[in-house]
Short mmCIF file of N, CA, C and O in Angstrom, two decimals:
data_model
loop_
_atom_site.label_atom_id
_atom_site.label_comp_id
_atom_site.label_asym_id
_atom_site.label_seq_id
_atom_site.Cartn_x
_atom_site.Cartn_y
_atom_site.Cartn_z
N MET A 1 -158.64 241.03 -160.99
CA MET A 1 -158.49 239.83 -161.79
C MET A 1 -157.02 239.43 -161.79
O MET A 1 -156.13 240.26 -161.91
N ASP A 2 -156.78 238.17 -161.69
CA ASP A 2 -155.43 237.61 -161.72
C ASP A 2 -155.10 237.15 -163.14
O ASP A 2 -156.00 236.81 -163.90
N PHE A 3 -153.83 237.14 -163.48
CA PHE A 3 -153.42 236.72 -164.82
C PHE A 3 -153.87 235.30 -165.13
O PHE A 3 -154.16 234.98 -166.28
N ARG A 4 -153.95 234.46 -164.13
CA ARG A 4 -154.40 233.08 -164.35
C ARG A 4 -155.87 233.02 -164.76
O ARG A 4 -156.33 232.01 -165.27
N ASP A 5 -156.60 234.13 -164.53
CA ASP A 5 -158.02 234.18 -164.89
C ASP A 5 -158.24 234.58 -166.35
O ASP A 5 -159.37 234.52 -166.84
N LEU A 6 -157.19 235.00 -167.03
CA LEU A 6 -157.31 235.33 -168.45
C LEU A 6 -157.55 234.07 -169.25
O LEU A 6 -157.00 233.00 -168.94
N THR A 7 -158.36 234.17 -170.28
CA THR A 7 -158.54 233.03 -171.18
C THR A 7 -157.26 232.84 -171.98
O THR A 7 -156.39 233.71 -172.02
N ASN A 8 -157.17 231.71 -172.64
CA ASN A 8 -156.01 231.45 -173.49
C ASN A 8 -155.87 232.52 -174.56
O ASN A 8 -154.78 233.03 -174.82
N ASP A 9 -156.97 232.87 -175.17
CA ASP A 9 -156.98 233.89 -176.22
C ASP A 9 -156.50 235.25 -175.68
O ASP A 9 -155.73 235.96 -176.32
N GLU A 10 -156.96 235.61 -174.49
CA GLU A 10 -156.55 236.86 -173.86
C GLU A 10 -155.06 236.84 -173.51
O GLU A 10 -154.36 237.85 -173.67
N THR A 11 -154.58 235.69 -173.07
CA THR A 11 -153.16 235.56 -172.72
C THR A 11 -152.29 235.70 -173.95
O THR A 11 -151.24 236.35 -173.91
N ILE A 12 -152.71 235.13 -175.06
CA ILE A 12 -151.96 235.25 -176.31
C ILE A 12 -151.91 236.71 -176.74
O ILE A 12 -150.85 237.22 -177.13
N CYS A 13 -153.03 237.38 -176.66
CA CYS A 13 -153.09 238.81 -177.00
C CYS A 13 -152.15 239.60 -176.08
O CYS A 13 -151.41 240.47 -176.55
N LEU A 14 -152.19 239.31 -174.80
CA LEU A 14 -151.29 239.97 -173.84
C LEU A 14 -149.84 239.83 -174.27
O LEU A 14 -149.09 240.81 -174.29
N MET A 15 -149.45 238.64 -174.66
CA MET A 15 -148.06 238.41 -175.06
C MET A 15 -147.70 239.20 -176.31
O MET A 15 -146.61 239.77 -176.41
N GLY A 16 -148.61 239.25 -177.25
CA GLY A 16 -148.37 240.04 -178.46
C GLY A 16 -148.23 241.52 -178.14
O GLY A 16 -147.35 242.20 -178.66
N LEU A 17 -149.10 242.02 -177.28
CA LEU A 17 -149.04 243.43 -176.91
C LEU A 17 -147.79 243.75 -176.09
O LEU A 17 -147.17 244.79 -176.28
N LEU A 18 -147.42 242.83 -175.21
CA LEU A 18 -146.18 243.03 -174.45
C LEU A 18 -144.98 243.13 -175.38
O LEU A 18 -144.10 243.97 -175.19
N ARG A 19 -144.97 242.28 -176.37
CA ARG A 19 -143.87 242.31 -177.34
C ARG A 19 -143.80 243.67 -178.04
O ARG A 19 -142.73 244.23 -178.23
N GLU A 20 -144.96 244.20 -178.40
CA GLU A 20 -145.00 245.53 -179.04
C GLU A 20 -144.42 246.60 -178.11
O GLU A 20 -143.64 247.44 -178.55
N VAL A 21 -144.82 246.57 -176.86
CA VAL A 21 -144.36 247.59 -175.91
C VAL A 21 -142.86 247.43 -175.64
O VAL A 21 -142.11 248.40 -175.68
N ILE A 22 -142.43 246.21 -175.40
CA ILE A 22 -141.02 245.97 -175.06
C ILE A 22 -140.11 246.29 -176.24
O ILE A 22 -139.05 246.89 -176.07
N GLN A 23 -140.52 245.93 -177.43
CA GLN A 23 -139.67 246.17 -178.60
C GLN A 23 -139.76 247.59 -179.13
O GLN A 23 -138.95 247.99 -179.97
N ALA A 24 -140.70 248.35 -178.65
CA ALA A 24 -140.92 249.70 -179.18
C ALA A 24 -139.70 250.59 -179.08
O ALA A 24 -139.42 251.39 -179.98
N ASP A 25 -138.94 250.46 -177.99
CA ASP A 25 -137.77 251.32 -177.82
C ASP A 25 -136.46 250.59 -178.11
O ASP A 25 -135.38 251.09 -177.80
N ASP A 26 -136.55 249.41 -178.70
CA ASP A 26 -135.36 248.62 -179.06
C ASP A 26 -134.46 248.31 -177.88
O ASP A 26 -133.25 248.16 -178.04
N ASP A 27 -135.05 248.21 -176.68
CA ASP A 27 -134.25 247.91 -175.49
C ASP A 27 -135.06 247.04 -174.55
O ASP A 27 -136.06 247.48 -173.99
N TYR A 28 -134.62 245.79 -174.39
CA TYR A 28 -135.25 244.87 -173.44
C TYR A 28 -134.46 245.00 -172.14
O TYR A 28 -133.49 244.30 -171.90
N SER A 29 -134.89 245.94 -171.32
CA SER A 29 -134.14 246.32 -170.13
C SER A 29 -134.23 245.27 -169.03
O SER A 29 -135.14 244.44 -169.01
N PRO A 30 -133.30 245.31 -168.08
CA PRO A 30 -133.38 244.42 -166.92
C PRO A 30 -134.70 244.58 -166.16
O PRO A 30 -135.25 243.59 -165.67
N ALA A 31 -135.21 245.78 -166.07
CA ALA A 31 -136.49 246.00 -165.38
C ALA A 31 -137.64 245.32 -166.13
O ALA A 31 -138.53 244.74 -165.51
N GLU A 32 -137.62 245.40 -167.46
CA GLU A 32 -138.65 244.73 -168.25
C GLU A 32 -138.51 243.22 -168.12
O GLU A 32 -139.52 242.50 -168.01
N ARG A 33 -137.29 242.73 -168.10
CA ARG A 33 -137.06 241.29 -167.91
C ARG A 33 -137.64 240.82 -166.58
O ARG A 33 -138.24 239.75 -166.50
N ALA A 34 -137.44 241.63 -165.54
CA ALA A 34 -137.96 241.28 -164.22
C ALA A 34 -139.49 241.19 -164.24
O ALA A 34 -140.08 240.27 -163.65
N LYS A 35 -140.15 242.12 -164.92
CA LYS A 35 -141.62 242.09 -165.03
C LYS A 35 -142.08 240.85 -165.78
O LYS A 35 -143.09 240.23 -165.43
N MET A 36 -141.33 240.48 -166.80
CA MET A 36 -141.69 239.27 -167.56
C MET A 36 -141.49 238.02 -166.71
O MET A 36 -142.29 237.08 -166.79
N ARG A 37 -140.46 237.99 -165.87
CA ARG A 37 -140.27 236.85 -164.96
C ARG A 37 -141.44 236.75 -163.97
O ARG A 37 -141.91 235.65 -163.66
N GLU A 38 -141.91 237.90 -163.50
CA GLU A 38 -143.07 237.91 -162.60
C GLU A 38 -144.30 237.34 -163.29
O GLU A 38 -145.06 236.57 -162.70
N LEU A 39 -144.50 237.71 -164.56
CA LEU A 39 -145.63 237.18 -165.31
C LEU A 39 -145.47 235.68 -165.52
O LEU A 39 -146.44 234.93 -165.38
N ARG A 40 -144.26 235.24 -165.84
CA ARG A 40 -143.99 233.80 -166.02
C ARG A 40 -144.34 233.05 -164.73
O ARG A 40 -144.99 232.00 -164.77
N ASP A 41 -143.94 233.60 -163.59
CA ASP A 41 -144.24 232.97 -162.31
C ASP A 41 -145.75 232.92 -162.07
O ASP A 41 -146.26 231.92 -161.56
N ALA A 42 -146.45 233.98 -162.43
CA ALA A 42 -147.90 234.04 -162.22
C ALA A 42 -148.65 233.04 -163.11
O ALA A 42 -149.62 232.42 -162.67
N LEU A 43 -148.20 232.91 -164.35
CA LEU A 43 -148.89 232.03 -165.30
C LEU A 43 -148.41 230.59 -165.24
O LEU A 43 -149.14 229.67 -165.62
N GLY A 44 -147.17 230.40 -164.85
CA GLY A 44 -146.54 229.08 -164.93
C GLY A 44 -145.78 228.97 -166.23
O GLY A 44 -146.16 229.55 -167.24
N ASP A 45 -144.67 228.24 -166.18
CA ASP A 45 -143.78 228.13 -167.33
C ASP A 45 -144.46 227.63 -168.59
O ASP A 45 -144.31 228.21 -169.67
N GLU A 46 -145.23 226.58 -168.46
CA GLU A 46 -145.85 225.96 -169.64
C GLU A 46 -146.84 226.90 -170.33
O GLU A 46 -146.80 227.08 -171.55
N ARG A 47 -147.71 227.50 -169.55
CA ARG A 47 -148.71 228.41 -170.13
C ARG A 47 -148.04 229.64 -170.72
O ARG A 47 -148.40 230.12 -171.81
N PHE A 48 -147.05 230.18 -170.02
CA PHE A 48 -146.31 231.35 -170.49
C PHE A 48 -145.65 231.05 -171.84
O PHE A 48 -145.83 231.79 -172.80
N ASP A 49 -144.90 229.96 -171.89
CA ASP A 49 -144.18 229.60 -173.12
C ASP A 49 -145.13 229.32 -174.29
O ASP A 49 -144.88 229.74 -175.42
N ALA A 50 -146.23 228.63 -174.00
CA ALA A 50 -147.20 228.33 -175.06
C ALA A 50 -147.82 229.61 -175.61
O ALA A 50 -148.00 229.76 -176.83
N ALA A 51 -148.13 230.56 -174.73
CA ALA A 51 -148.73 231.82 -175.17
C ALA A 51 -147.74 232.65 -175.98
O ALA A 51 -148.12 233.25 -176.99
N ILE A 52 -146.49 232.67 -175.55
CA ILE A 52 -145.45 233.39 -176.31
C ILE A 52 -145.31 232.79 -177.71
O ILE A 52 -145.28 233.50 -178.71
N ASP A 53 -145.20 231.46 -177.76
CA ASP A 53 -145.04 230.79 -179.05
C ASP A 53 -146.22 231.05 -179.98
O ASP A 53 -146.04 231.32 -181.17
N GLU A 54 -147.42 230.98 -179.44
CA GLU A 54 -148.61 231.21 -180.27
C GLU A 54 -148.68 232.67 -180.72
O GLU A 54 -149.05 232.95 -181.86
N ALA A 55 -148.32 233.59 -179.85
CA ALA A 55 -148.33 235.01 -180.23
C ALA A 55 -147.33 235.26 -181.36
O ALA A 55 -147.63 235.97 -182.32
N LYS A 56 -146.15 234.68 -181.26
CA LYS A 56 -145.14 234.83 -182.32
C LYS A 56 -145.67 234.28 -183.64
O LYS A 56 -145.50 234.89 -184.69
N ARG A 57 -146.31 233.10 -183.57
CA ARG A 57 -146.84 232.48 -184.79
C ARG A 57 -147.99 233.30 -185.36
O ARG A 57 -148.03 233.61 -186.54
N ARG A 58 -148.91 233.70 -184.50
CA ARG A 58 -150.12 234.38 -184.95
C ARG A 58 -149.86 235.78 -185.49
O ARG A 58 -150.52 236.23 -186.41
N TYR A 59 -148.92 236.48 -184.88
CA TYR A 59 -148.70 237.88 -185.25
C TYR A 59 -147.39 238.10 -185.99
O TYR A 59 -146.96 239.24 -186.16
N ALA A 60 -146.74 237.05 -186.43
CA ALA A 60 -145.43 237.16 -187.08
C ALA A 60 -145.45 238.21 -188.19
O ALA A 60 -146.11 238.04 -189.21
N GLY A 61 -144.75 239.29 -187.95
CA GLY A 61 -144.62 240.33 -188.95
C GLY A 61 -145.91 241.07 -189.27
O GLY A 61 -145.98 241.77 -190.27
N SER A 62 -146.94 240.91 -188.43
CA SER A 62 -148.22 241.54 -188.75
C SER A 62 -148.79 242.28 -187.55
O SER A 62 -149.54 241.70 -186.75
N ARG A 63 -148.45 243.53 -187.43
CA ARG A 63 -149.02 244.37 -186.38
C ARG A 63 -150.54 244.47 -186.59
O ARG A 63 -151.30 244.53 -185.64
N ALA A 64 -150.98 244.45 -187.84
CA ALA A 64 -152.41 244.53 -188.14
C ALA A 64 -153.16 243.34 -187.53
O ALA A 64 -154.26 243.51 -187.00
N ALA A 65 -152.58 242.15 -187.61
CA ALA A 65 -153.22 240.97 -187.02
C ALA A 65 -153.34 241.12 -185.51
O ALA A 65 -154.37 240.76 -184.92
N LEU A 66 -152.31 241.65 -184.88
CA LEU A 66 -152.36 241.88 -183.43
C LEU A 66 -153.44 242.91 -183.09
O LEU A 66 -154.24 242.71 -182.17
N LYS A 67 -153.49 243.99 -183.84
CA LYS A 67 -154.49 245.02 -183.59
C LYS A 67 -155.90 244.46 -183.73
O LYS A 67 -156.78 244.71 -182.91
N GLU A 68 -156.13 243.69 -184.78
CA GLU A 68 -157.46 243.11 -184.99
C GLU A 68 -157.81 242.15 -183.86
O GLU A 68 -158.95 242.13 -183.40
N HIS A 69 -156.86 241.35 -183.44
CA HIS A 69 -157.12 240.42 -182.35
C HIS A 69 -157.41 241.17 -181.05
O HIS A 69 -158.33 240.83 -180.31
N ALA A 70 -156.64 242.20 -180.77
CA ALA A 70 -156.85 242.98 -179.54
C ALA A 70 -158.26 243.57 -179.50
O ALA A 70 -158.87 243.65 -178.43
N LYS A 71 -158.76 243.95 -180.63
CA LYS A 71 -160.11 244.52 -180.68
C LYS A 71 -161.19 243.50 -180.32
O LYS A 71 -162.30 243.88 -179.98
N THR A 72 -160.86 242.21 -180.38
CA THR A 72 -161.83 241.17 -180.05
C THR A 72 -161.87 240.83 -178.56
O THR A 72 -162.75 240.08 -178.14
N ILE A 73 -160.94 241.37 -177.81
CA ILE A 73 -160.94 241.14 -176.36
C ILE A 73 -162.03 242.03 -175.77
O ILE A 73 -161.95 243.25 -175.84
N THR A 74 -163.05 241.41 -175.21
CA THR A 74 -164.23 242.17 -174.81
C THR A 74 -164.47 242.25 -173.30
O THR A 74 -165.17 243.15 -172.85
N ARG A 75 -163.90 241.34 -172.54
CA ARG A 75 -164.16 241.37 -171.09
C ARG A 75 -163.46 242.58 -170.47
O ARG A 75 -162.24 242.70 -170.56
N PRO A 76 -164.22 243.47 -169.84
CA PRO A 76 -163.61 244.66 -169.24
C PRO A 76 -162.52 244.34 -168.22
O PRO A 76 -161.49 245.01 -168.18
N GLU A 77 -162.72 243.30 -167.43
CA GLU A 77 -161.72 242.94 -166.43
C GLU A 77 -160.42 242.50 -167.10
O GLU A 77 -159.33 242.81 -166.62
N ALA A 78 -160.53 241.75 -168.17
CA ALA A 78 -159.34 241.30 -168.91
C ALA A 78 -158.63 242.49 -169.53
O ALA A 78 -157.40 242.59 -169.47
N ARG A 79 -159.39 243.38 -170.12
CA ARG A 79 -158.79 244.58 -170.72
C ARG A 79 -158.00 245.37 -169.68
O ARG A 79 -156.87 245.77 -169.93
N LYS A 80 -158.61 245.58 -168.53
CA LYS A 80 -157.94 246.35 -167.47
C LYS A 80 -156.69 245.64 -166.97
O LYS A 80 -155.66 246.27 -166.73
N THR A 81 -156.78 244.34 -166.79
CA THR A 81 -155.63 243.56 -166.32
C THR A 81 -154.49 243.60 -167.32
O THR A 81 -153.33 243.83 -166.95
N ILE A 82 -154.80 243.40 -168.58
CA ILE A 82 -153.78 243.43 -169.63
C ILE A 82 -153.16 244.81 -169.72
O ILE A 82 -151.94 244.95 -169.74
N PHE A 83 -153.99 245.83 -169.76
CA PHE A 83 -153.48 247.19 -169.92
C PHE A 83 -152.63 247.61 -168.73
O PHE A 83 -151.59 248.25 -168.88
N ALA A 84 -153.04 247.23 -167.53
CA ALA A 84 -152.26 247.57 -166.33
C ALA A 84 -150.86 246.97 -166.41
O ALA A 84 -149.87 247.63 -166.07
N LEU A 85 -150.77 245.74 -166.90
CA LEU A 85 -149.44 245.13 -167.03
C LEU A 85 -148.63 245.82 -168.12
O LEU A 85 -147.43 246.06 -167.94
N LEU A 86 -149.25 246.15 -169.22
CA LEU A 86 -148.53 246.86 -170.28
C LEU A 86 -147.94 248.15 -169.74
O LEU A 86 -146.77 248.47 -170.01
N GLU A 87 -148.72 248.88 -168.97
CA GLU A 87 -148.23 250.13 -168.39
C GLU A 87 -147.10 249.89 -167.39
O GLU A 87 -146.11 250.63 -167.37
N LYS A 88 -147.23 248.85 -166.57
CA LYS A 88 -146.18 248.54 -165.59
C LYS A 88 -144.87 248.17 -166.26
O LYS A 88 -143.80 248.59 -165.83
N VAL A 89 -144.96 247.38 -167.31
CA VAL A 89 -143.75 246.98 -168.02
C VAL A 89 -143.10 248.21 -168.66
O VAL A 89 -141.89 248.40 -168.55
N ALA A 90 -143.88 249.03 -169.32
CA ALA A 90 -143.33 250.23 -169.95
C ALA A 90 -142.73 251.17 -168.90
O ALA A 90 -141.64 251.73 -169.10
N ALA A 91 -143.40 251.32 -167.78
CA ALA A 91 -142.94 252.24 -166.74
C ALA A 91 -141.75 251.70 -165.95
O ALA A 91 -141.05 252.47 -165.28
N SER A 92 -141.51 250.41 -166.04
CA SER A 92 -140.46 249.80 -165.24
C SER A 92 -139.08 250.41 -165.50
O SER A 92 -138.22 250.41 -164.62
N ASP A 93 -138.89 250.94 -166.70
CA ASP A 93 -137.61 251.59 -167.02
C ASP A 93 -137.85 252.98 -167.62
O ASP A 93 -136.99 253.53 -168.28
N GLY A 94 -139.02 253.51 -167.38
CA GLY A 94 -139.38 254.83 -167.91
C GLY A 94 -140.08 254.69 -169.25
O GLY A 94 -139.54 254.07 -170.16
N VAL A 95 -141.26 255.24 -169.36
CA VAL A 95 -142.05 255.13 -170.59
C VAL A 95 -141.48 256.08 -171.64
O VAL A 95 -141.41 257.29 -171.43
N THR A 96 -141.06 255.51 -172.76
CA THR A 96 -140.55 256.33 -173.86
C THR A 96 -141.70 256.69 -174.79
O THR A 96 -142.78 256.09 -174.73
N ALA A 97 -141.45 257.65 -175.65
CA ALA A 97 -142.47 258.04 -176.63
C ALA A 97 -142.84 256.86 -177.53
O ALA A 97 -144.01 256.68 -177.88
N SER A 98 -141.85 256.04 -177.87
CA SER A 98 -142.13 254.90 -178.74
C SER A 98 -142.95 253.83 -178.01
O SER A 98 -143.75 253.13 -178.63
N GLU A 99 -142.78 253.70 -176.70
CA GLU A 99 -143.59 252.76 -175.93
C GLU A 99 -145.00 253.31 -175.70
O GLU A 99 -145.95 252.56 -175.59
N ARG A 100 -145.12 254.61 -175.64
CA ARG A 100 -146.41 255.25 -175.43
C ARG A 100 -147.36 254.95 -176.59
O ARG A 100 -148.57 254.81 -176.42
N LYS A 101 -146.80 254.84 -177.80
CA LYS A 101 -147.63 254.63 -178.99
C LYS A 101 -148.50 253.36 -178.89
O LYS A 101 -149.72 253.46 -179.05
N PRO A 102 -147.92 252.18 -178.63
CA PRO A 102 -148.81 251.01 -178.51
C PRO A 102 -149.74 251.10 -177.31
O PRO A 102 -150.86 250.59 -177.35
N LEU A 103 -149.30 251.75 -176.24
CA LEU A 103 -150.20 251.93 -175.09
C LEU A 103 -151.41 252.78 -175.49
O LEU A 103 -152.54 252.47 -175.11
N ASP A 104 -151.15 253.82 -176.25
CA ASP A 104 -152.24 254.68 -176.71
C ASP A 104 -153.19 253.94 -177.64
O ASP A 104 -154.41 254.16 -177.60
N TRP A 105 -152.65 253.08 -178.52
CA TRP A 105 -153.53 252.30 -179.41
C TRP A 105 -154.50 251.49 -178.57
O TRP A 105 -155.69 251.50 -178.79
N VAL A 106 -153.92 250.73 -177.64
CA VAL A 106 -154.75 249.82 -176.84
C VAL A 106 -155.78 250.61 -176.04
O VAL A 106 -156.95 250.24 -175.98
N ALA A 107 -155.36 251.69 -175.42
CA ALA A 107 -156.29 252.50 -174.63
C ALA A 107 -157.45 253.01 -175.49
O ALA A 107 -158.60 253.02 -175.06
N SER A 108 -157.14 253.40 -176.72
CA SER A 108 -158.22 253.91 -177.59
C SER A 108 -159.15 252.79 -178.03
O SER A 108 -160.36 252.98 -178.08
N TRP A 109 -158.63 251.61 -178.35
CA TRP A 109 -159.49 250.50 -178.78
C TRP A 109 -160.40 250.04 -177.66
O TRP A 109 -161.52 249.64 -177.88
N TRP A 110 -159.86 250.07 -176.45
CA TRP A 110 -160.58 249.51 -175.31
C TRP A 110 -161.26 250.58 -174.46
O TRP A 110 -161.76 250.30 -173.39
N ASP A 111 -161.26 251.82 -174.94
CA ASP A 111 -161.89 252.92 -174.20
C ASP A 111 -161.37 253.04 -172.77
O ASP A 111 -162.14 253.17 -171.82
N LEU A 112 -160.05 253.00 -172.64
CA LEU A 112 -159.39 253.13 -171.34
C LEU A 112 -158.70 254.47 -171.26
O LEU A 112 -158.27 255.02 -172.27
N LYS A 113 -158.55 254.98 -170.06
CA LYS A 113 -157.84 256.24 -169.86
C LYS A 113 -156.37 255.93 -169.59
O LYS A 113 -156.05 255.00 -168.88
N THR A 114 -155.50 256.75 -170.17
CA THR A 114 -154.06 256.59 -169.91
C THR A 114 -153.54 257.70 -169.06
O THR A 114 -154.13 258.71 -168.88
#
């Protein structure tokens, strides 16, 4: 599945989850920036920016809201695509224990192996 195949709702969830992973270690590394540029290129500037803005609005200060929304993502292909990107972004500069935590949450909600 390609990122362009994600629904708008799935893309917003992806952005919220990416934010959790990237901010987990308090370091937005050059490698993570490069992965985000790749995603921007895949989605297109307008869709990328709209999804980021909506994720910020929807999950502002509420990890619980993000968790609840993530649990509503049901398409297995979307789950796998989102999770694969989360892992790639985290691994781009070495997965820290703090980054592992949101990855583990998502894997457990979506019955994925890490």
